[in-house]
Structures are given as C-alpha cells and as structure tokens.
C-alpha cells in the first residue's frame, strides 16, 4: 500500500507570516484549528496517537493530505533496520547534515537501527532526495516544500520503503518540514491538528524540535508491546498505558492521566458506522474486539455476528478480505476450513486471487483434503486471468504431476464456467 504526504508551500508561508507578525494566517477558506497547548493532556496524546499512528480520519480531522483514510487503521512501522541513501549532495550541506542527524535522532527514540547505504543499492529502503526547484509537487498538483512517499504491507503493517524529497529552495520552515515528513516516514502518518505537534500544520509558530507529544507518540508507536499490523482498537487500548509511562518519564509534571473511555467510545462508533456501510475490515475489527475484549466488552455472540456478516458479504473482493484474514490469522483467529470454503465460493465467480489461494490450500491440504489435480486446475484458471503468482504455482505443480494428472487438470479447467457470485 503506497501513500504520500507533504507540507504544502502555502501552509509553510502562512506559518512564517505567523512567526513574523504574531497572527496565524491560514489559506483562504480554511478555519483556524484550536490547539491543546504545549502541555497536552493524556487524552490529547491518546487521540493524537489514534490519528497519527492509526491514520484515523476522526472528528479532529485531516485537511487535504491523508483525508479519507480508512477508519479501520492498523499500526504501521519499521520492523527491519533502515538503510538510507542520499541523493542531491551538491546542494546545501548543512541542511543535508541536519536531515541525517534528525533521521538518526528519531531512529534512536524509536529504537530502530539506521545505517547508510549506497545510492541505488539493493539493501536501501529509505531514499532521501534533496532538490532545489520550484517544481516539487504532490500527486494532486500542489506545490510542496517536502514530500514523503511510503509503502507498507496492507495486513502486516510492516513499512517496506520510504522516500523523502526535500526542496531546499524553500528555506522558510524547512527544519519543521524535514521533521514533519520524517515522522510520517516512521509511521506517524496522520495529522493530529489539535495537538501541539510537528505533525500539525497549525501550530501558531514554527517548532524546530520535537514536542513532548511528538516524542511520546514515536516512543509509543515503537514500544515492544505495540505490534505492526495491530488493529486500531487493540492498539489504542495498549497505547493508553504506554503513553502514561512515556510522558511521565519525559515530563514528571505532566497533567494526570485521564480515562480512555471517551476515546475508545468514539473509535468504536466510527468503526461500527463503517462496518454498517459494508466494510469487511471494520467487521473483522469488531469481531476481534468483542472476542478478546480489546477495546470493547467480551461478547461472543456479537463477535460471531460480525464475523458472520464479514464472511457473508456479497462483494467478492470484500469477502476475499475475510477469507484471507481467516487463512492467515490476520485480525481474527485462523480458521483455514472456513477460509477454504470462502475461497471456493469466490473462485467460482472467476476472481483470480481467490483461485490461486484456493489452489495453494488444495495443494498443501490446508483447510481441506489435498487434491493436487484440482489445485492445478485453479492455478491454470488464475494464471489465464493474469495472476503472476499462479503462473509460478502452475509451472511448479505441473512438474510434480504425471502426464495423465496434468491432462485431467487441463480438462477440468477447460470445462469450468464462472457462476453468479454468492456468499458461501
């Protein structure tokens, strides 16, 4: 899953005007946001964690970049060492050194190993490109001072790579720009605009060092109790206690901890609304929350009801999500028999990914009896539909089978006809 974030030049200039004139000037038509101040409450930071680390589009909102992000967010972060490369070294040496120093500072706070690699090296997963241009633009065409792109696994939450582009032509606020985008690249992807944070566009003056909230958010995200891919409700429940530990260690005079109940109630309501609209991921999150008491009371009946709704979706793509989650134990506990039944129903409609996954389960006897001839049939059909993984599976399984077995698989594939989609 590839995403992009940036700091618009207009907002950098508005912030600069605020620094010089004492008045926060925002883009036309954009209302000024209230901030929590420099000594945020426990609840402020917890809501900030939900918005930034879980990329939630909540009442605190996003403006432009990142808005519309799924309400069923999962934790996304680096699990492997960061290997960075630097491009554009002919430009401002001081700013380049500042960027590398900030990268290492954030890595130290997160407990992540960082090392430099060669430009274009196969091990490089974090590319930093320095520019000096008027033409650095976001995907929506807007001119920007800094731009971050990242890719993460849609289920495991592992960050695979990131690229940070820094436009040195925009010196005003460039330090905040660098830190803002680096925090995004570490997995704090959202914009908690009500929090006194480098991640917010609306601080009343430039922030040149990470705030208390920024440090606590980063340390919480990378605490060993938080796991990549962890569902939103479970992550916020754990973060509640971790935030108190981190902020108290950083600032013993911090305001007392507050109850997380209001935050969790808001999150549950937003996920329920999304689930009611038909989103299977949201249904899976609720099934797990009610099963394990992770952000909701333990209620086996409600857990089963939401899982049943997820597996009964009439949309084959949404139902594939439910099958995949059950096959690999993502969000909900593994149930390979149920996954195989779901894949069979989806494969019958002609969906190539389900055909390939069903073939794998038949080949390996996962969730149903081993049947390599039937597995090859599904690999053949999936490969014919353009699935590259199925092509490899088809070729490797074909080499294992006798000529008559391959012939039978090809006969079955030739006789197969898609059926009208229906949940199983």
mmCIF file of C-alpha atoms in Angstrom:
data_model
loop_
_atom_site.group_PDB
_atom_site.id
_atom_site.type_symbol
_atom_site.label_atom_id
_atom_site.label_comp_id
_atom_site.label_asym_id
_atom_site.label_seq_id
_atom_site.Cartn_x
_atom_site.Cartn_y
_atom_site.Cartn_z
ATOM 1 C CA UNK A 1 0.000 0.000 0.000
ATOM 2 C CA UNK A 2 1.725 3.129 -1.212
ATOM 3 C CA UNK A 3 0.883 6.506 0.263
ATOM 4 C CA UNK A 4 2.117 10.050 0.099
ATOM 5 C CA UNK A 5 2.275 13.035 2.420
ATOM 6 C CA UNK A 6 3.595 16.530 2.057
ATOM 7 C CA UNK A 7 3.708 20.004 3.579
ATOM 8 C CA UNK A 8 2.093 22.498 1.195
ATOM 9 C CA UNK A 9 4.133 25.604 0.478
ATOM 10 C CA UNK A 10 1.117 27.829 1.173
ATOM 11 C CA UNK A 11 0.878 26.500 4.712
ATOM 12 C CA UNK A 12 4.614 26.944 5.267
ATOM 13 C CA UNK A 13 4.337 30.567 4.149
ATOM 14 C CA UNK A 14 1.268 31.129 6.327
ATOM 15 C CA UNK A 15 3.138 29.759 9.296
ATOM 16 C CA UNK A 16 6.078 32.021 8.507
ATOM 17 C CA UNK A 17 3.728 35.012 8.495
ATOM 18 C CA UNK A 18 2.507 33.947 11.922
ATOM 19 C CA UNK A 19 6.072 33.785 13.196
ATOM 20 C CA UNK A 20 6.874 37.259 11.953
ATOM 21 C CA UNK A 21 3.600 39.021 12.604
ATOM 22 C CA UNK A 22 2.151 37.198 15.588
ATOM 23 C CA UNK A 23 -1.025 36.269 13.709
ATOM 24 C CA UNK A 24 -1.773 32.793 12.359
ATOM 25 C CA UNK A 25 -2.620 33.277 8.691
ATOM 26 C CA UNK A 26 -4.207 30.238 7.075
ATOM 27 C CA UNK A 27 -5.120 29.536 3.482
ATOM 28 C CA UNK A 28 -8.319 31.204 2.308
ATOM 29 C CA UNK A 29 -11.459 29.381 3.384
ATOM 30 C CA UNK A 30 -9.629 27.256 5.981
ATOM 31 C CA UNK A 31 -10.679 27.713 9.589
ATOM 32 C CA UNK A 32 -8.056 28.086 12.311
ATOM 33 C CA UNK A 33 -7.787 24.973 14.468
ATOM 34 C CA UNK A 34 -7.639 25.105 18.236
ATOM 35 C CA UNK A 35 -4.522 23.512 19.685
ATOM 36 C CA UNK A 36 -4.131 21.852 23.045
ATOM 37 C CA UNK A 37 -1.146 23.934 24.075
ATOM 38 C CA UNK A 38 2.380 22.922 24.937
ATOM 39 C CA UNK A 39 1.394 20.792 27.912
ATOM 40 C CA UNK A 40 -1.091 18.315 26.394
ATOM 41 C CA UNK A 41 -3.304 16.062 28.460
ATOM 42 C CA UNK A 42 -3.178 12.296 28.429
ATOM 43 C CA UNK A 43 -6.354 12.207 26.331
ATOM 44 C CA UNK A 44 -4.914 14.746 23.880
ATOM 45 C CA UNK A 45 -1.944 12.476 23.174
ATOM 46 C CA UNK A 46 -4.093 9.334 23.039
ATOM 47 C CA UNK A 47 -6.338 10.935 20.410
ATOM 48 C CA UNK A 48 -3.207 12.121 18.636
ATOM 49 C CA UNK A 49 -1.900 8.542 18.604
ATOM 50 C CA UNK A 50 -5.155 7.326 17.061
ATOM 51 C CA UNK A 51 -4.987 9.951 14.326
ATOM 52 C CA UNK A 52 -1.270 9.749 13.598
ATOM 53 C CA UNK A 53 -0.273 6.115 14.188
ATOM 54 C CA UNK A 54 -3.621 4.575 13.149
ATOM 55 C CA UNK A 55 -4.142 7.131 10.370
ATOM 56 C CA UNK A 56 -7.690 7.724 11.551
ATOM 57 C CA UNK A 57 -9.957 10.278 9.933
ATOM 58 C CA UNK A 58 -11.848 11.331 13.059
ATOM 59 C CA UNK A 59 -13.545 14.408 14.460
ATOM 60 C CA UNK A 60 -10.128 16.058 14.776
ATOM 61 C CA UNK A 61 -9.931 15.614 11.063
ATOM 62 C CA UNK A 62 -7.403 15.966 8.335
ATOM 63 C CA UNK A 63 -7.229 18.721 5.785
ATOM 64 C CA UNK A 64 -6.290 17.668 2.301
ATOM 65 C CA UNK A 65 -3.456 15.225 2.644
ATOM 66 C CA UNK A 66 -4.383 11.895 4.169
ATOM 67 C CA UNK A 67 -8.092 12.688 4.486
ATOM 68 C CA UNK A 68 -10.475 9.837 3.846
ATOM 69 C CA UNK A 69 -8.076 7.281 5.340
ATOM 70 C CA UNK A 70 -9.755 4.101 6.462
ATOM 71 C CA UNK A 71 -11.235 4.200 9.940
ATOM 72 C CA UNK A 72 -10.079 0.624 10.498
ATOM 73 C CA UNK A 73 -6.416 1.573 10.529
ATOM 74 C CA UNK A 74 -3.679 -0.751 11.704
ATOM 75 C CA UNK A 75 -0.273 0.010 13.225
ATOM 76 C CA UNK A 76 2.352 0.640 10.542
ATOM 77 C CA UNK A 77 6.046 0.859 11.402
ATOM 78 C CA UNK A 78 9.547 -0.315 10.533
ATOM 79 C CA UNK A 79 10.389 -3.822 11.660
ATOM 80 C CA UNK A 80 13.750 -4.052 9.869
ATOM 81 C CA UNK A 81 16.771 -1.724 10.039
ATOM 82 C CA UNK A 82 16.530 1.449 7.979
ATOM 83 C CA UNK A 83 19.158 1.611 5.233
ATOM 84 C CA UNK A 84 19.164 5.111 3.764
ATOM 85 C CA UNK A 85 20.783 6.711 0.728
ATOM 86 C CA UNK A 86 21.344 10.395 -0.056
ATOM 87 C CA UNK A 87 20.839 11.991 -3.465
ATOM 88 C CA UNK A 88 21.426 15.639 -4.345
ATOM 89 C CA UNK A 89 24.566 16.146 -2.258
ATOM 90 C CA UNK A 90 25.596 19.147 -4.374
ATOM 91 C CA UNK A 91 23.065 21.274 -2.526
ATOM 92 C CA UNK A 92 23.005 22.756 0.993
ATOM 93 C CA UNK A 93 25.483 20.683 3.046
ATOM 94 C CA UNK A 94 24.199 21.999 6.364
ATOM 95 C CA UNK A 95 20.590 21.034 5.616
ATOM 96 C CA UNK A 96 21.687 17.603 4.412
ATOM 97 C CA UNK A 97 23.617 17.047 7.642
ATOM 98 C CA UNK A 98 20.584 18.265 9.624
ATOM 99 C CA UNK A 99 18.337 15.771 7.847
ATOM 100 C CA UNK A 100 20.634 12.830 8.544
ATOM 101 C CA UNK A 101 21.049 13.913 12.169
ATOM 102 C CA UNK A 102 17.255 14.152 12.583
ATOM 103 C CA UNK A 103 16.767 10.741 10.979
ATOM 104 C CA UNK A 104 19.214 9.223 13.449
ATOM 105 C CA UNK A 105 17.624 11.079 16.377
ATOM 106 C CA UNK A 106 14.176 9.721 15.548
ATOM 107 C CA UNK A 107 15.609 6.243 14.989
ATOM 108 C CA UNK A 108 17.228 6.402 18.412
ATOM 109 C CA UNK A 109 13.919 7.403 20.019
ATOM 110 C CA UNK A 110 12.230 4.526 18.200
ATOM 111 C CA UNK A 111 14.972 2.011 18.903
ATOM 112 C CA UNK A 112 15.498 1.336 15.192
ATOM 113 C CA UNK A 113 18.909 0.596 13.676
ATOM 114 C CA UNK A 114 19.905 3.058 10.933
ATOM 115 C CA UNK A 115 22.815 2.782 8.530
ATOM 116 C CA UNK A 116 23.822 4.428 5.275
ATOM 117 C CA UNK A 117 23.813 2.507 2.021
ATOM 118 C CA UNK A 118 24.960 3.302 -1.483
ATOM 119 C CA UNK A 119 22.641 5.183 -3.855
ATOM 120 C CA UNK A 120 20.797 2.547 -5.843
ATOM 121 C CA UNK A 121 21.926 -0.219 -3.504
ATOM 122 C CA UNK A 122 19.665 -3.260 -3.258
ATOM 123 C CA UNK A 123 19.519 -3.001 0.523
ATOM 124 C CA UNK A 124 18.400 0.669 0.523
ATOM 125 C CA UNK A 125 14.834 1.033 1.795
ATOM 126 C CA UNK A 126 14.841 4.739 2.737
ATOM 127 C CA UNK A 127 15.792 7.198 -0.009
ATOM 128 C CA UNK A 128 16.379 10.876 0.785
ATOM 129 C CA UNK A 129 16.456 13.181 -2.235
ATOM 130 C CA UNK A 130 17.447 16.859 -1.962
ATOM 131 C CA UNK A 131 16.214 19.295 -4.582
ATOM 132 C CA UNK A 132 16.404 22.996 -5.295
ATOM 133 C CA UNK A 133 13.413 23.674 -7.515
ATOM 134 C CA UNK A 134 10.046 25.372 -7.908
ATOM 135 C CA UNK A 135 8.577 22.199 -9.346
ATOM 136 C CA UNK A 136 8.320 19.773 -6.413
ATOM 137 C CA UNK A 137 4.645 18.872 -6.411
ATOM 138 C CA UNK A 138 2.311 16.448 -4.682
ATOM 139 C CA UNK A 139 0.175 13.931 -6.546
ATOM 140 C CA UNK A 140 -2.706 16.427 -6.529
ATOM 141 C CA UNK A 141 -0.537 19.005 -8.328
ATOM 142 C CA UNK A 142 0.017 21.313 -5.358
ATOM 143 C CA UNK A 143 3.458 22.864 -4.838
ATOM 144 C CA UNK A 144 5.208 21.488 -1.757
ATOM 145 C CA UNK A 145 8.331 22.056 0.323
ATOM 146 C CA UNK A 146 8.772 18.431 1.391
ATOM 147 C CA UNK A 147 7.233 15.230 0.127
ATOM 148 C CA UNK A 148 7.203 11.727 1.634
ATOM 149 C CA UNK A 149 6.061 8.539 -0.045
ATOM 150 C CA UNK A 150 5.963 5.199 1.710
ATOM 151 C CA UNK A 151 4.890 1.636 1.096
ATOM 152 C CA UNK A 152 3.583 -0.743 3.732
ATOM 153 C CA UNK A 153 2.097 -4.213 3.731
ATOM 154 C CA UNK A 154 -1.668 -3.931 3.837
ATOM 155 C CA UNK A 155 -2.061 -6.639 6.504
ATOM 156 C CA UNK A 156 1.170 -6.977 8.474
ATOM 157 C CA UNK A 157 1.716 -3.220 8.832
ATOM 158 C CA UNK A 158 5.419 -3.505 8.014
ATOM 159 C CA UNK A 159 6.949 -0.488 6.292
ATOM 160 C CA UNK A 160 8.851 -1.690 3.240
ATOM 161 C CA UNK A 161 10.370 1.515 1.921
ATOM 162 C CA UNK A 162 10.086 5.281 2.107
ATOM 163 C CA UNK A 163 11.286 8.223 0.068
ATOM 164 C CA UNK A 164 11.694 11.742 1.412
ATOM 165 C CA UNK A 165 12.111 14.613 -1.053
ATOM 166 C CA UNK A 166 13.276 17.913 0.428
ATOM 167 C CA UNK A 167 13.066 21.110 -1.596
ATOM 168 C CA UNK A 168 15.899 23.307 -0.378
ATOM 169 C CA UNK A 169 14.520 26.234 -2.390
ATOM 170 C CA UNK A 170 12.044 26.741 0.472
ATOM 171 C CA UNK A 171 14.181 27.656 3.440
ATOM 172 C CA UNK A 172 11.314 29.124 5.477
ATOM 173 C CA UNK A 173 10.323 26.462 7.952
ATOM 174 C CA UNK A 174 12.479 23.808 6.299
ATOM 175 C CA UNK A 175 13.542 22.339 9.667
ATOM 176 C CA UNK A 176 9.939 21.702 10.659
ATOM 177 C CA UNK A 177 9.264 20.413 7.158
ATOM 178 C CA UNK A 178 12.082 17.851 7.485
ATOM 179 C CA UNK A 179 10.972 16.672 10.919
ATOM 180 C CA UNK A 180 7.295 16.560 9.952
ATOM 181 C CA UNK A 181 7.982 14.317 6.956
ATOM 182 C CA UNK A 182 10.462 12.099 8.793
ATOM 183 C CA UNK A 183 7.829 11.387 11.455
ATOM 184 C CA UNK A 184 5.461 10.380 8.657
ATOM 185 C CA UNK A 185 8.132 8.088 7.253
ATOM 186 C CA UNK A 186 8.486 6.422 10.669
ATOM 187 C CA UNK A 187 4.788 5.512 10.673
ATOM 188 C CA UNK A 188 3.093 8.547 12.256
ATOM 189 C CA UNK A 189 1.167 9.122 9.054
ATOM 190 C CA UNK A 190 -1.790 11.261 10.131
ATOM 191 C CA UNK A 191 -2.117 14.911 11.156
ATOM 192 C CA UNK A 192 -3.362 15.465 14.736
ATOM 193 C CA UNK A 193 -4.151 19.137 14.181
ATOM 194 C CA UNK A 194 -5.430 19.771 17.703
ATOM 195 C CA UNK A 195 -2.161 18.596 19.211
ATOM 196 C CA UNK A 196 0.903 20.782 19.790
ATOM 197 C CA UNK A 197 2.989 18.756 17.385
ATOM 198 C CA UNK A 198 5.330 18.993 14.425
ATOM 199 C CA UNK A 199 2.774 16.762 12.700
ATOM 200 C CA UNK A 200 0.219 19.590 12.768
ATOM 201 C CA UNK A 201 0.150 22.353 10.165
ATOM 202 C CA UNK A 202 -1.478 24.730 12.625
ATOM 203 C CA UNK A 203 0.977 25.415 15.394
ATOM 204 C CA UNK A 204 0.975 29.179 15.994
ATOM 205 C CA UNK A 205 4.705 29.451 15.381
ATOM 206 C CA UNK A 206 7.367 27.194 13.947
ATOM 207 C CA UNK A 207 8.512 24.236 16.054
ATOM 208 C CA UNK A 208 12.144 23.388 15.411
ATOM 209 C CA UNK A 209 12.422 20.480 17.830
ATOM 210 C CA UNK A 210 10.099 17.537 18.514
ATOM 211 C CA UNK A 211 7.458 18.472 21.073
ATOM 212 C CA UNK A 212 6.600 16.414 24.132
ATOM 213 C CA UNK A 213 3.701 14.946 22.169
ATOM 214 C CA UNK A 214 5.913 14.020 19.195
ATOM 215 C CA UNK A 215 8.409 12.165 21.365
ATOM 216 C CA UNK A 216 5.710 10.288 23.273
ATOM 217 C CA UNK A 217 3.882 9.364 20.057
ATOM 218 C CA UNK A 218 7.050 7.993 18.440
ATOM 219 C CA UNK A 219 8.151 6.093 21.532
ATOM 220 C CA UNK A 220 4.677 4.634 21.972
ATOM 221 C CA UNK A 221 4.465 3.521 18.352
ATOM 222 C CA UNK A 222 7.760 1.634 18.705
ATOM 223 C CA UNK A 223 7.168 0.225 22.169
ATOM 224 C CA UNK A 224 7.632 -3.568 22.086
ATOM 225 C CA UNK A 225 4.052 -4.084 23.335
ATOM 226 C CA UNK A 226 2.677 -2.447 20.208
ATOM 227 C CA UNK A 227 2.927 -4.696 17.142
ATOM 228 C CA UNK A 228 2.945 -3.866 13.444
ATOM 229 C CA UNK A 229 -0.432 -4.746 11.939
ATOM 230 C CA UNK A 230 -2.225 -4.445 15.289
ATOM 231 C CA UNK A 231 -5.876 -3.369 14.871
ATOM 232 C CA UNK A 232 -6.869 0.137 15.845
ATOM 233 C CA UNK A 233 -8.897 -0.582 18.986
ATOM 234 C CA UNK A 234 -6.370 -3.025 20.432
ATOM 235 C CA UNK A 235 -3.508 -0.635 19.697
ATOM 236 C CA UNK A 236 -5.228 2.318 21.387
ATOM 237 C CA UNK A 237 -6.025 0.216 24.477
ATOM 238 C CA UNK A 238 -2.341 -0.679 24.848
ATOM 239 C CA UNK A 239 -1.160 2.805 23.920
ATOM 240 C CA UNK A 240 -3.230 4.259 26.746
ATOM 241 C CA UNK A 241 -0.942 2.797 29.410
ATOM 242 C CA UNK A 242 2.256 3.223 27.395
ATOM 243 C CA UNK A 243 1.584 6.906 26.809
ATOM 244 C CA UNK A 244 1.307 7.487 30.549
ATOM 245 C CA UNK A 245 4.669 5.761 31.115
ATOM 246 C CA UNK A 246 6.443 7.670 28.365
ATOM 247 C CA UNK A 247 5.057 11.120 29.142
ATOM 248 C CA UNK A 248 5.646 10.714 32.878
ATOM 249 C CA UNK A 249 9.272 9.725 32.235
ATOM 250 C CA UNK A 250 9.703 12.690 29.899
ATOM 251 C CA UNK A 251 7.769 15.207 31.984
ATOM 252 C CA UNK A 252 7.104 14.278 35.645
ATOM 253 C CA UNK A 253 4.925 17.386 35.967
ATOM 254 C CA UNK A 254 2.614 16.297 33.122
ATOM 255 C CA UNK A 255 -1.129 16.543 33.842
ATOM 256 C CA UNK A 256 -2.654 13.443 35.499
ATOM 257 C CA UNK A 257 -3.788 10.541 33.336
ATOM 258 C CA UNK A 258 -7.395 10.581 32.159
ATOM 259 C CA UNK A 259 -9.776 7.749 31.369
ATOM 260 C CA UNK A 260 -9.561 6.389 27.790
ATOM 261 C CA UNK A 261 -13.289 5.591 27.745
ATOM 262 C CA UNK A 262 -14.335 8.610 25.690
ATOM 263 C CA UNK A 263 -11.640 7.970 23.081
ATOM 264 C CA UNK A 264 -12.496 4.282 22.803
ATOM 265 C CA UNK A 265 -16.208 5.050 22.554
ATOM 266 C CA UNK A 266 -15.548 7.417 19.657
ATOM 267 C CA UNK A 267 -13.387 4.831 17.886
ATOM 268 C CA UNK A 268 -15.947 2.069 18.339
ATOM 269 C CA UNK A 269 -18.693 4.302 16.981
ATOM 270 C CA UNK A 270 -16.659 5.190 13.899
ATOM 271 C CA UNK A 271 -15.772 1.543 13.184
ATOM 272 C CA UNK A 272 -19.381 0.424 13.688
ATOM 273 C CA UNK A 273 -20.529 3.092 11.224
ATOM 274 C CA UNK A 274 -18.029 1.857 8.656
ATOM 275 C CA UNK A 275 -18.976 -1.788 9.267
ATOM 276 C CA UNK A 276 -22.662 -0.951 8.852
ATOM 277 C CA UNK A 277 -21.783 0.586 5.485
ATOM 278 C CA UNK A 278 -20.446 -2.803 4.361
ATOM 279 C CA UNK A 279 -16.704 -2.548 5.064
ATOM 280 C CA UNK A 280 -15.465 -6.071 5.855
ATOM 281 C CA UNK A 281 -12.250 -4.905 7.513
ATOM 282 C CA UNK A 282 -14.336 -2.949 10.018
ATOM 283 C CA UNK A 283 -16.476 -6.027 10.658
ATOM 284 C CA UNK A 284 -13.354 -8.098 11.323
ATOM 285 C CA UNK A 285 -12.024 -5.467 13.735
ATOM 286 C CA UNK A 286 -15.287 -5.529 15.677
ATOM 287 C CA UNK A 287 -15.400 -9.342 15.696
ATOM 288 C CA UNK A 288 -11.951 -9.417 17.301
ATOM 289 C CA UNK A 289 -12.691 -6.572 19.721
ATOM 290 C CA UNK A 290 -15.761 -8.359 21.096
ATOM 291 C CA UNK A 291 -13.994 -11.740 21.089
ATOM 292 C CA UNK A 292 -10.982 -10.704 23.115
ATOM 293 C CA UNK A 293 -12.250 -7.652 24.979
ATOM 294 C CA UNK A 294 -9.802 -5.429 23.118
ATOM 295 C CA UNK A 295 -11.434 -2.038 23.263
ATOM 296 C CA UNK A 296 -14.908 -3.482 23.869
ATOM 297 C CA UNK A 297 -16.575 -5.785 26.369
ATOM 298 C CA UNK A 298 -16.211 -9.520 25.725
ATOM 299 C CA UNK A 299 -19.344 -10.627 23.889
ATOM 300 C CA UNK A 300 -19.038 -13.935 21.958
ATOM 301 C CA UNK A 301 -22.423 -13.529 20.297
ATOM 302 C CA UNK A 302 -21.650 -10.090 18.913
ATOM 303 C CA UNK A 303 -18.193 -11.283 17.850
ATOM 304 C CA UNK A 304 -19.715 -14.191 15.915
ATOM 305 C CA UNK A 305 -22.374 -11.955 14.398
ATOM 306 C CA UNK A 306 -19.805 -9.534 12.974
ATOM 307 C CA UNK A 307 -17.601 -12.348 11.646
ATOM 308 C CA UNK A 308 -20.627 -13.978 10.023
ATOM 309 C CA UNK A 309 -21.541 -10.671 8.383
ATOM 310 C CA UNK A 310 -17.996 -10.300 7.083
ATOM 311 C CA UNK A 311 -17.972 -13.765 5.518
ATOM 312 C CA UNK A 312 -21.442 -13.248 4.022
ATOM 313 C CA UNK A 313 -20.540 -10.093 2.085
ATOM 314 C CA UNK A 314 -21.956 -10.191 -1.439
ATOM 315 C CA UNK A 315 -18.911 -8.310 -2.731
ATOM 316 C CA UNK A 316 -16.277 -10.934 -3.732
ATOM 317 C CA UNK A 317 -13.411 -8.509 -3.138
ATOM 318 C CA UNK A 318 -14.636 -7.731 0.377
ATOM 319 C CA UNK A 319 -15.306 -11.430 1.017
ATOM 320 C CA UNK A 320 -11.766 -12.212 -0.155
ATOM 321 C CA UNK A 321 -10.520 -9.983 2.685
ATOM 322 C CA UNK A 322 -12.454 -12.122 5.149
ATOM 323 C CA UNK A 323 -11.064 -15.334 3.648
ATOM 324 C CA UNK A 324 -7.508 -14.017 3.702
ATOM 325 C CA UNK A 325 -7.857 -12.896 7.319
ATOM 326 C CA UNK A 326 -9.104 -16.349 8.320
ATOM 327 C CA UNK A 327 -6.459 -18.184 6.285
ATOM 328 C CA UNK A 328 -3.525 -16.377 7.889
ATOM 329 C CA UNK A 329 -4.962 -15.297 11.226
ATOM 330 C CA UNK A 330 -4.930 -11.589 10.410
ATOM 331 C CA UNK A 331 -7.029 -9.565 12.884
ATOM 332 C CA UNK A 332 -9.192 -12.616 13.715
ATOM 333 C CA UNK A 333 -8.023 -16.124 14.760
ATOM 334 C CA UNK A 334 -7.000 -18.509 11.978
ATOM 335 C CA UNK A 335 -9.730 -20.791 10.604
ATOM 336 C CA UNK A 336 -8.448 -22.439 7.440
ATOM 337 C CA UNK A 337 -11.509 -24.616 6.860
ATOM 338 C CA UNK A 338 -13.745 -21.573 6.770
ATOM 339 C CA UNK A 339 -11.211 -19.716 4.621
ATOM 340 C CA UNK A 340 -11.175 -22.561 2.104
ATOM 341 C CA UNK A 341 -14.971 -22.540 1.859
ATOM 342 C CA UNK A 342 -14.937 -18.810 1.247
ATOM 343 C CA UNK A 343 -12.214 -19.046 -1.385
ATOM 344 C CA UNK A 344 -14.171 -21.796 -3.159
ATOM 345 C CA UNK A 345 -17.224 -19.552 -3.459
ATOM 346 C CA UNK A 346 -15.176 -16.579 -4.652
ATOM 347 C CA UNK A 347 -13.067 -18.674 -7.041
ATOM 348 C CA UNK A 348 -16.267 -19.905 -8.695
ATOM 349 C CA UNK A 349 -17.058 -16.297 -9.651
ATOM 350 C CA UNK A 350 -13.741 -16.026 -11.505
ATOM 351 C CA UNK A 351 -11.663 -13.942 -9.097
ATOM 352 C CA UNK A 352 -8.033 -14.812 -9.892
ATOM 353 C CA UNK A 353 -6.555 -14.153 -6.437
ATOM 354 C CA UNK A 354 -9.086 -16.450 -4.770
ATOM 355 C CA UNK A 355 -8.447 -19.119 -7.393
ATOM 356 C CA UNK A 356 -4.719 -19.001 -6.683
ATOM 357 C CA UNK A 357 -5.188 -19.114 -2.908
ATOM 358 C CA UNK A 358 -7.665 -21.973 -3.170
ATOM 359 C CA UNK A 359 -5.139 -23.811 -5.332
ATOM 360 C CA UNK A 360 -2.493 -23.386 -2.641
ATOM 361 C CA UNK A 361 -4.807 -24.728 0.057
ATOM 362 C CA UNK A 362 -5.703 -27.755 -2.086
ATOM 363 C CA UNK A 363 -2.074 -28.369 -2.932
ATOM 364 C CA UNK A 364 -0.969 -28.310 0.710
ATOM 365 C CA UNK A 365 -4.047 -29.805 2.349
ATOM 366 C CA UNK A 366 -4.749 -26.687 4.378
ATOM 367 C CA UNK A 367 -8.377 -26.452 5.447
ATOM 368 C CA UNK A 368 -9.465 -29.294 3.165
ATOM 369 C CA UNK A 369 -8.138 -32.568 1.765
ATOM 370 C CA UNK A 370 -5.101 -32.465 -0.503
ATOM 371 C CA UNK A 371 -6.079 -32.595 -4.190
ATOM 372 C CA UNK A 372 -3.244 -31.615 -6.494
ATOM 373 C CA UNK A 373 -5.199 -32.143 -9.696
ATOM 374 C CA UNK A 374 -7.922 -29.751 -8.513
ATOM 375 C CA UNK A 375 -5.210 -27.373 -7.275
ATOM 376 C CA UNK A 376 -3.597 -27.322 -10.724
ATOM 377 C CA UNK A 377 -7.000 -26.606 -12.276
ATOM 378 C CA UNK A 378 -7.333 -23.461 -10.179
ATOM 379 C CA UNK A 379 -3.734 -22.392 -10.861
ATOM 380 C CA UNK A 380 -4.370 -22.777 -14.600
ATOM 381 C CA UNK A 381 -7.510 -20.636 -14.407
ATOM 382 C CA UNK A 382 -5.889 -17.997 -12.220
ATOM 383 C CA UNK A 383 -2.823 -17.801 -14.462
ATOM 384 C CA UNK A 384 -5.064 -17.463 -17.513
ATOM 385 C CA UNK A 385 -6.643 -14.442 -15.810
ATOM 386 C CA UNK A 386 -3.179 -12.862 -15.444
ATOM 387 C CA UNK A 387 -2.157 -13.788 -11.889
ATOM 388 C CA UNK A 388 1.653 -13.974 -11.879
ATOM 389 C CA UNK A 389 1.876 -15.977 -8.652
ATOM 390 C CA UNK A 390 -0.486 -18.525 -10.148
ATOM 391 C CA UNK A 391 1.762 -18.844 -13.197
ATOM 392 C CA UNK A 392 4.655 -19.887 -10.965
ATOM 393 C CA UNK A 393 2.443 -22.217 -8.948
ATOM 394 C CA UNK A 394 1.038 -23.770 -12.113
ATOM 395 C CA UNK A 395 4.502 -24.455 -13.512
ATOM 396 C CA UNK A 396 5.945 -25.858 -10.290
ATOM 397 C CA UNK A 397 2.948 -28.130 -9.606
ATOM 398 C CA UNK A 398 2.806 -29.297 -13.232
ATOM 399 C CA UNK A 399 6.373 -30.567 -12.858
ATOM 400 C CA UNK A 400 5.277 -32.739 -9.921
ATOM 401 C CA UNK A 401 2.372 -34.450 -11.696
ATOM 402 C CA UNK A 402 2.180 -37.251 -14.204
ATOM 403 C CA UNK A 403 1.003 -36.589 -17.753
ATOM 404 C CA UNK A 404 -2.461 -38.021 -17.133
ATOM 405 C CA UNK A 405 -2.880 -35.911 -13.987
ATOM 406 C CA UNK A 406 -1.898 -32.745 -15.849
ATOM 407 C CA UNK A 407 -4.293 -33.671 -18.612
ATOM 408 C CA UNK A 408 -7.148 -34.119 -16.163
ATOM 409 C CA UNK A 409 -6.416 -30.724 -14.566
ATOM 410 C CA UNK A 410 -6.406 -29.090 -18.005
ATOM 411 C CA UNK A 411 -9.680 -30.814 -18.908
ATOM 412 C CA UNK A 412 -11.325 -29.531 -15.717
ATOM 413 C CA UNK A 413 -10.023 -26.024 -16.348
ATOM 414 C CA UNK A 414 -11.351 -26.099 -19.903
ATOM 415 C CA UNK A 415 -14.778 -27.214 -18.725
ATOM 416 C CA UNK A 416 -15.035 -24.666 -15.918
ATOM 417 C CA UNK A 417 -17.573 -21.846 -16.195
ATOM 418 C CA UNK A 418 -17.965 -18.935 -13.761
ATOM 419 C CA UNK A 419 -21.097 -18.870 -11.632
ATOM 420 C CA UNK A 420 -23.101 -15.951 -10.290
ATOM 421 C CA UNK A 421 -21.455 -14.579 -7.167
ATOM 422 C CA UNK A 422 -22.949 -15.776 -3.922
ATOM 423 C CA UNK A 423 -21.606 -15.971 -0.400
ATOM 424 C CA UNK A 424 -20.875 -19.445 0.972
#
